[in-house]
mmCIF file with all atom_site columns, C-alpha atoms in Angstrom:
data_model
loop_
_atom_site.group_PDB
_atom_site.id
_atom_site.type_symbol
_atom_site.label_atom_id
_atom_site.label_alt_id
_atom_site.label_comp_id
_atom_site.label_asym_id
_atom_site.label_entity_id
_atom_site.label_seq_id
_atom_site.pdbx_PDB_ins_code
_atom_site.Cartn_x
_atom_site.Cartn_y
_atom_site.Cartn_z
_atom_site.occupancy
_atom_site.B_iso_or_equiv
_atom_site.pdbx_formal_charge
_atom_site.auth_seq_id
_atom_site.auth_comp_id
_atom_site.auth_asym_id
_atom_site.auth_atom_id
_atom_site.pdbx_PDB_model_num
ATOM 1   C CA . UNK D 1 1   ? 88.113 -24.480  0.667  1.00 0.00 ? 1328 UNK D CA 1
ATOM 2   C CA . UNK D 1 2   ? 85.185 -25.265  3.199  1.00 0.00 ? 1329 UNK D CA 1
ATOM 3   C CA . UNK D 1 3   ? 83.406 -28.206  3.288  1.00 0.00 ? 1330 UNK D CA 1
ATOM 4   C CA . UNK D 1 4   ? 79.771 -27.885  2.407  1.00 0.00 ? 1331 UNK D CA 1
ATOM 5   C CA . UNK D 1 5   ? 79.106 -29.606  5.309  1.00 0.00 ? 1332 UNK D CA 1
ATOM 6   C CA . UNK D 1 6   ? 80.442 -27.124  7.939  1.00 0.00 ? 1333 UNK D CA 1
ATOM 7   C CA . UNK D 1 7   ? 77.991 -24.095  6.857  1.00 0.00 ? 1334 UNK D CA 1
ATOM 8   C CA . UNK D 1 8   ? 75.353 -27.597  8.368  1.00 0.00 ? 1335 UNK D CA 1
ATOM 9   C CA . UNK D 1 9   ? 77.079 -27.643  11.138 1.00 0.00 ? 1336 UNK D CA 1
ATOM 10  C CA . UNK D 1 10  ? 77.959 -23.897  12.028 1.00 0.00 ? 1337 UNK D CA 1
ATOM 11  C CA . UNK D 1 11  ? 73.427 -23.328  11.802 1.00 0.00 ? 1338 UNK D CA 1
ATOM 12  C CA . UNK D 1 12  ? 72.549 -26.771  13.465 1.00 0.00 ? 1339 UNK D CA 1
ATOM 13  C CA . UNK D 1 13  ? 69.767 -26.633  15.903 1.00 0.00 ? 1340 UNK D CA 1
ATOM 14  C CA . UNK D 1 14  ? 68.022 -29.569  18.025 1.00 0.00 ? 1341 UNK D CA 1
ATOM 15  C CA . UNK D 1 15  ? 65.392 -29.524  19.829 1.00 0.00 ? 1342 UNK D CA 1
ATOM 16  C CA . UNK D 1 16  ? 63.859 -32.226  21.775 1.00 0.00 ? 1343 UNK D CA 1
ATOM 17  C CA . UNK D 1 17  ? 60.267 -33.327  21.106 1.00 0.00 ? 1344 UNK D CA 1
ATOM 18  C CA . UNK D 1 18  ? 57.732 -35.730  22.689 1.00 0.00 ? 1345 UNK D CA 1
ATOM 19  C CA . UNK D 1 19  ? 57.297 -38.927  22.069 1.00 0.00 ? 1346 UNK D CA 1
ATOM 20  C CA . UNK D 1 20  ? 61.174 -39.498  21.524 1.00 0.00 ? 1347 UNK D CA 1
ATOM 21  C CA . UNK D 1 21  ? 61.157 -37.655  18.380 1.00 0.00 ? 1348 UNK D CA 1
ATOM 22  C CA . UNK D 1 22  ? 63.919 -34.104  17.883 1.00 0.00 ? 1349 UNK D CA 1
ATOM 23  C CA . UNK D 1 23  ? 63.230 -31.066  15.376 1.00 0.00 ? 1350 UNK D CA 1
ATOM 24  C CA . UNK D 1 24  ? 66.243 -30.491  13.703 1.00 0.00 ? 1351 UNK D CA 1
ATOM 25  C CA . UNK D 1 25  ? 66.889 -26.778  12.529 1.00 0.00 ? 1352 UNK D CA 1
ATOM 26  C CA . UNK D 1 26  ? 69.619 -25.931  10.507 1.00 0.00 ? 1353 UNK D CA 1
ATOM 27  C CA . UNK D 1 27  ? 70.738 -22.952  7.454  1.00 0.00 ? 1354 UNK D CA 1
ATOM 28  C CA . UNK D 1 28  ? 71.318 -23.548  4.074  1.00 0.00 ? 1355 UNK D CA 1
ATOM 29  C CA . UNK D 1 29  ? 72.654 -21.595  1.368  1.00 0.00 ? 1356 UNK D CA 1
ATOM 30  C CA . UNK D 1 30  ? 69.720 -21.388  -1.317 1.00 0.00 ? 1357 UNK D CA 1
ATOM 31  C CA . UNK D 1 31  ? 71.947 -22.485  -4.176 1.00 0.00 ? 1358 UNK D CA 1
ATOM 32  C CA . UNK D 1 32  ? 72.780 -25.963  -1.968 1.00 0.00 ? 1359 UNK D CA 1
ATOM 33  C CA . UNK D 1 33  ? 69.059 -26.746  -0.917 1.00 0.00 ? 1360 UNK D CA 1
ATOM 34  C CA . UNK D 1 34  ? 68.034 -29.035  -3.933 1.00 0.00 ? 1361 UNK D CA 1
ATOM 35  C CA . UNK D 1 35  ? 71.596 -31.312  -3.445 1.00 0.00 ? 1362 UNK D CA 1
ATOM 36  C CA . UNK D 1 36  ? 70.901 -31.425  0.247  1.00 0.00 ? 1363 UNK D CA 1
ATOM 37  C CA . UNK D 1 37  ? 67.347 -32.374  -0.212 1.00 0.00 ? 1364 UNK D CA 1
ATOM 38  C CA . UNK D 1 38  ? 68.981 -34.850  -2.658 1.00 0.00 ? 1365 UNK D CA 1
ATOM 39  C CA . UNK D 1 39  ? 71.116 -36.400  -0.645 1.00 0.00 ? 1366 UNK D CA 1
ATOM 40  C CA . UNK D 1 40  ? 68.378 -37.079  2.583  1.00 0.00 ? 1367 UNK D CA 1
ATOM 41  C CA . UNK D 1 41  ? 65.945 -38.669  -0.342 1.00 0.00 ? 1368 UNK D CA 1
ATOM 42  C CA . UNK D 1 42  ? 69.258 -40.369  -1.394 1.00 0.00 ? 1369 UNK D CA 1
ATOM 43  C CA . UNK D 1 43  ? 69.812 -41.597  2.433  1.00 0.00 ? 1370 UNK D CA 1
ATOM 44  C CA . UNK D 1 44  ? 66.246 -42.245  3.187  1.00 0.00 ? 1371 UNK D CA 1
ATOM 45  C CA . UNK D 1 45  ? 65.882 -44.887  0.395  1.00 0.00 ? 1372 UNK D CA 1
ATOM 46  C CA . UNK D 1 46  ? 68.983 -46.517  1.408  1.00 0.00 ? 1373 UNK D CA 1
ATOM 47  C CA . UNK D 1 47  ? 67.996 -47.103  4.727  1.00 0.00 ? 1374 UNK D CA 1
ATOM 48  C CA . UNK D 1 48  ? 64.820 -48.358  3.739  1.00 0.00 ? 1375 UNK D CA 1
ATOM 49  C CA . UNK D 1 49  ? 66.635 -51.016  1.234  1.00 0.00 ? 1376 UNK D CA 1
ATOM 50  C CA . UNK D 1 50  ? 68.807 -51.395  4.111  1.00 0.00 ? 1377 UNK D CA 1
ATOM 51  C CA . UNK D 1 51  ? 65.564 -52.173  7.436  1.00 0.00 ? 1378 UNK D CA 1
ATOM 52  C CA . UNK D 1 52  ? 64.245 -54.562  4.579  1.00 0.00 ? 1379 UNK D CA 1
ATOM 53  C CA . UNK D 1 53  ? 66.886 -56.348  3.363  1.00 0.00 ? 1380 UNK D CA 1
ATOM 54  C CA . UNK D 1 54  ? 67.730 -57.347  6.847  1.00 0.00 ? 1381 UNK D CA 1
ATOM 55  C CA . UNK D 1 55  ? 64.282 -58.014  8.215  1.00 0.00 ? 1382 UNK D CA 1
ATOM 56  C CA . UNK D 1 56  ? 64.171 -60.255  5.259  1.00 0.00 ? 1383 UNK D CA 1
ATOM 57  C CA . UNK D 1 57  ? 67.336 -62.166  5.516  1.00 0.00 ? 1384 UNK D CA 1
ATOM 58  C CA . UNK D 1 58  ? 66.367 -62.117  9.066  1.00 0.00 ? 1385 UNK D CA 1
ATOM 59  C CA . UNK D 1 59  ? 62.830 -64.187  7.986  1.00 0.00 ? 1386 UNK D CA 1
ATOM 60  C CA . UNK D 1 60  ? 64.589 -66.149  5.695  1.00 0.00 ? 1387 UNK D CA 1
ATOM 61  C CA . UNK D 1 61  ? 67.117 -67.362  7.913  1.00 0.00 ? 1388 UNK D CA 1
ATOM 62  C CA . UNK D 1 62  ? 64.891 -68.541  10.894 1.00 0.00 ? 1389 UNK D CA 1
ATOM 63  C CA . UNK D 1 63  ? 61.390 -69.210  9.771  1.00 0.00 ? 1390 UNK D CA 1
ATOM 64  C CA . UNK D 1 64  ? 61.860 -70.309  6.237  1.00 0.00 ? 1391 UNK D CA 1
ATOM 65  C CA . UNK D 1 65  ? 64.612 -72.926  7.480  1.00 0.00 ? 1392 UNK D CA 1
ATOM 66  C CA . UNK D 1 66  ? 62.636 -74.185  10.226 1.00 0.00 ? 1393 UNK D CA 1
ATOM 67  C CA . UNK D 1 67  ? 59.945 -74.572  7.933  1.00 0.00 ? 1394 UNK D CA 1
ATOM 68  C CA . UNK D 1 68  ? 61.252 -76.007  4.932  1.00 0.00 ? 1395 UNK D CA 1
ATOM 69  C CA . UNK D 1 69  ? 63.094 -78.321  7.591  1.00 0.00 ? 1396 UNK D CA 1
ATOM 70  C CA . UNK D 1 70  ? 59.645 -79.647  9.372  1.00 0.00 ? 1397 UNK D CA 1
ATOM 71  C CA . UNK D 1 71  ? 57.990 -80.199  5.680  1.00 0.00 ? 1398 UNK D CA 1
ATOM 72  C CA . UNK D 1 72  ? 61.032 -81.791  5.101  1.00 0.00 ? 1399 UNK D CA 1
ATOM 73  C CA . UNK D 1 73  ? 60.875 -84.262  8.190  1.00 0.00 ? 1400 UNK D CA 1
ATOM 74  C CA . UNK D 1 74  ? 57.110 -84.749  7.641  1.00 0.00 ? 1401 UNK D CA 1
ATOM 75  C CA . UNK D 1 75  ? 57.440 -85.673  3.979  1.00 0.00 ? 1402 UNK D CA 1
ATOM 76  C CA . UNK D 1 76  ? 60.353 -88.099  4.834  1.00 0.00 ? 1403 UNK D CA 1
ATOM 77  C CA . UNK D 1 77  ? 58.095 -89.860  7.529  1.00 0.00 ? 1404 UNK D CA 1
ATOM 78  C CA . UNK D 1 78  ? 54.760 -89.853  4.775  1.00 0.00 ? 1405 UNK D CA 1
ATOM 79  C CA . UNK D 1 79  ? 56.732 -91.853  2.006  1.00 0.00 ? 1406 UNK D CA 1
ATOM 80  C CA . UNK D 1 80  ? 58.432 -94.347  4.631  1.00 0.00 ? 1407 UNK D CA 1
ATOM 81  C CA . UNK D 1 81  ? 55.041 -94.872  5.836  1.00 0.00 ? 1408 UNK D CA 1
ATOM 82  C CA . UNK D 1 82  ? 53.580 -95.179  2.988  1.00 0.00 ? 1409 UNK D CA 1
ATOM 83  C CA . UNK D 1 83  ? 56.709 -97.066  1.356  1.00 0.00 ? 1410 UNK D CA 1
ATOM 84  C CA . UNK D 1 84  ? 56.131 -99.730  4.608  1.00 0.00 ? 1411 UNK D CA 1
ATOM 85  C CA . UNK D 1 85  ? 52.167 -99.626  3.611  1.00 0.00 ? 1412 UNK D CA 1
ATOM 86  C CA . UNK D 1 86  ? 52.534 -100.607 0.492  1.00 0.00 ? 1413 UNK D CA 1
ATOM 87  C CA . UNK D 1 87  ? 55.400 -103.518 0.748  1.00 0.00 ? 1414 UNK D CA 1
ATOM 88  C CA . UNK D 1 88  ? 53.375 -104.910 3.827  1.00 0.00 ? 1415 UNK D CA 1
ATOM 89  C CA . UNK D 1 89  ? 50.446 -104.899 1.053  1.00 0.00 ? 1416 UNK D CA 1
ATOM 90  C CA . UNK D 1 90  ? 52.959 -107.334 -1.679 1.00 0.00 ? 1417 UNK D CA 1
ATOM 91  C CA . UNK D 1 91  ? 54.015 -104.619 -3.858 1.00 0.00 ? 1418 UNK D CA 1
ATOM 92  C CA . UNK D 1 92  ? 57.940 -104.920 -4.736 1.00 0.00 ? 1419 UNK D CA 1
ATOM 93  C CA . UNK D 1 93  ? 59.841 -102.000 -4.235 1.00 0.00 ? 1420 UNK D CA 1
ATOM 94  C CA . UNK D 1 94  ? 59.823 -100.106 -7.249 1.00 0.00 ? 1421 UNK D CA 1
ATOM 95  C CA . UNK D 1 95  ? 56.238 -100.320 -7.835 1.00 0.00 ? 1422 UNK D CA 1
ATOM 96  C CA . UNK D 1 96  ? 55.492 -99.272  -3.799 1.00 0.00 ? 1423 UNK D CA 1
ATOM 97  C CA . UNK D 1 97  ? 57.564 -95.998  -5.010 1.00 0.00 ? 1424 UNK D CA 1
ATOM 98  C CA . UNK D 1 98  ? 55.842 -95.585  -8.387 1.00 0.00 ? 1425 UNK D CA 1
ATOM 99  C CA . UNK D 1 99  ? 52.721 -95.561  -5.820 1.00 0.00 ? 1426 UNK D CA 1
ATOM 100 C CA . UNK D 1 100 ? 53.673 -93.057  -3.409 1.00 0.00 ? 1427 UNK D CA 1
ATOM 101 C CA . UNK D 1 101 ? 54.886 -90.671  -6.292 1.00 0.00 ? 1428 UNK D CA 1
ATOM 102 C CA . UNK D 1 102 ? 51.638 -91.317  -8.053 1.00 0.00 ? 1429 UNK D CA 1
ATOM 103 C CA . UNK D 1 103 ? 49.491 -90.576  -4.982 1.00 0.00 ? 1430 UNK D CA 1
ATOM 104 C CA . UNK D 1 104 ? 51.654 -87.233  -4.627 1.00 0.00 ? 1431 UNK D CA 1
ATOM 105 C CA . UNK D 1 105 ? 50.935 -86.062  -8.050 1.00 0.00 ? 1432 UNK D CA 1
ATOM 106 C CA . UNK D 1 106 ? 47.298 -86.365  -7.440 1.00 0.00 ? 1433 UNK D CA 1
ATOM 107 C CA . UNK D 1 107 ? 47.327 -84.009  -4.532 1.00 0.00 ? 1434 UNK D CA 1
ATOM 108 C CA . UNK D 1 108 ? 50.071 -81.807  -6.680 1.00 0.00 ? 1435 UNK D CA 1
ATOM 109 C CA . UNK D 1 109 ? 52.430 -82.133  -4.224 1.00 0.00 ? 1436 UNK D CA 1
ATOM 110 C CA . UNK D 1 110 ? 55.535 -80.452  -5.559 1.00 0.00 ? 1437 UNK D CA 1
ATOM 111 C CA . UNK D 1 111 ? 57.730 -83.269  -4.231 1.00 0.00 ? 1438 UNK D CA 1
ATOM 112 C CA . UNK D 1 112 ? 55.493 -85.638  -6.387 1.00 0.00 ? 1439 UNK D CA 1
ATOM 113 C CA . UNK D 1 113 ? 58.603 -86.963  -8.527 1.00 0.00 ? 1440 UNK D CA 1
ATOM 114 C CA . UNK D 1 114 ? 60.114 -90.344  -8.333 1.00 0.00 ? 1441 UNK D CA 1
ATOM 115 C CA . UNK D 1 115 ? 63.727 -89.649  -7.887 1.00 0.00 ? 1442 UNK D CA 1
ATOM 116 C CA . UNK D 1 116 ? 62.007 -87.405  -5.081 1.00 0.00 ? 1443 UNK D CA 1
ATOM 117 C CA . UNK D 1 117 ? 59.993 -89.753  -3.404 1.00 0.00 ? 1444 UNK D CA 1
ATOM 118 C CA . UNK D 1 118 ? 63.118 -92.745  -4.145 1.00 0.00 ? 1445 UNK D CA 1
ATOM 119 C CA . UNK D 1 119 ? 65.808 -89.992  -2.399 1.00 0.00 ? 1446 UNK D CA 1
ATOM 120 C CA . UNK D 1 120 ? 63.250 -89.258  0.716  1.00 0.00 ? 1447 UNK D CA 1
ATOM 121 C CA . UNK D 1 121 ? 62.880 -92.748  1.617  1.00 0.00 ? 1448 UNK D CA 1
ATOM 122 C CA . UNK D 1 122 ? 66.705 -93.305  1.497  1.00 0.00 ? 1449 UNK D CA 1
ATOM 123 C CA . UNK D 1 123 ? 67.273 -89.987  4.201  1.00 0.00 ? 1450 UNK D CA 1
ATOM 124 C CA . UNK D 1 124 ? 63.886 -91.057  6.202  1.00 0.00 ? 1451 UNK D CA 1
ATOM 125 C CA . UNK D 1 125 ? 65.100 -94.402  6.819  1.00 0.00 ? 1452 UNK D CA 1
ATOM 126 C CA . UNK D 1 126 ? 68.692 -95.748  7.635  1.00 0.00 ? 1453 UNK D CA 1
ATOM 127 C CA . UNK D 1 127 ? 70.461 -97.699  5.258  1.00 0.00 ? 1454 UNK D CA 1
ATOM 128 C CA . UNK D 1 128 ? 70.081 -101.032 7.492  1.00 0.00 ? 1455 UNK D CA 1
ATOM 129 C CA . UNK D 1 129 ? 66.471 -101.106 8.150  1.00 0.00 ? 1456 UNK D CA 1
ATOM 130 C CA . UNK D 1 130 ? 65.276 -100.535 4.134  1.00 0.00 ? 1457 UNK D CA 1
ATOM 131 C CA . UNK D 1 131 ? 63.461 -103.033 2.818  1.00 0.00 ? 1458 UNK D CA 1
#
């Protein structure tokens, strides 16, 4: 039995284009054509899932961590300076954090929660220094 893939290769012609581009020639039987065209369409999607999927784990991975990381930072340095703020104005420390989460909410800030706001002044601040 012959492969259906050597009749391909015994008709194969390419020719070199401008522009770094080849036409590629080659002799099919006429039963064949449809499953050949089938299985390019088949190839060319699967690249394509392929170039995105990486360009977008490649995105992901770089920008969206070094992103989320800075908004991150910033946030932690708002609430401690806020959370500082507010105790240097007399409020105890629950009510300096019901503050900060309240001020949050009003700009819709989606780290506007308490536990949020509590946790972010625990990482923006060492242990030692909180007040």
């Amino acid at each position: 039995m012959t492969s259906l893939l050597s009749n391909l290769r015994e008709h194969l012609q390419i020719t070199p284009l401008d522009d770094d581009q080849v036409q590629v020639l080659f002799v099919l039987p006429s039963d064949l054509l449809f499953d050949y065209l089938h299985v390019l369409d088949s190839l060319t999607g699967l690249v394509k899932t392929v170039r995105s999927k990486v360009r977008l784990a490649k995105y992901s991975d770089s920008s969206a961590d070094s992103f989320s990381t800075q908004a991150r930072d910033r946030f932690y340095e708002r609430v401690v300076a806020l959370y500082d703020l507010y105790r240097a104005q007399g409020l105890k420390r629950t009510a300096a954090i019901k503050r900060i989460s309240a001020e949050l909410r009003v700009e819709n800030h989606p780290w506007a929660s308490i536990d949020l706001v509590r946790t972010a002044l625990a990482a923006g601040r060492p242990r030692s220094n909180k007040s």
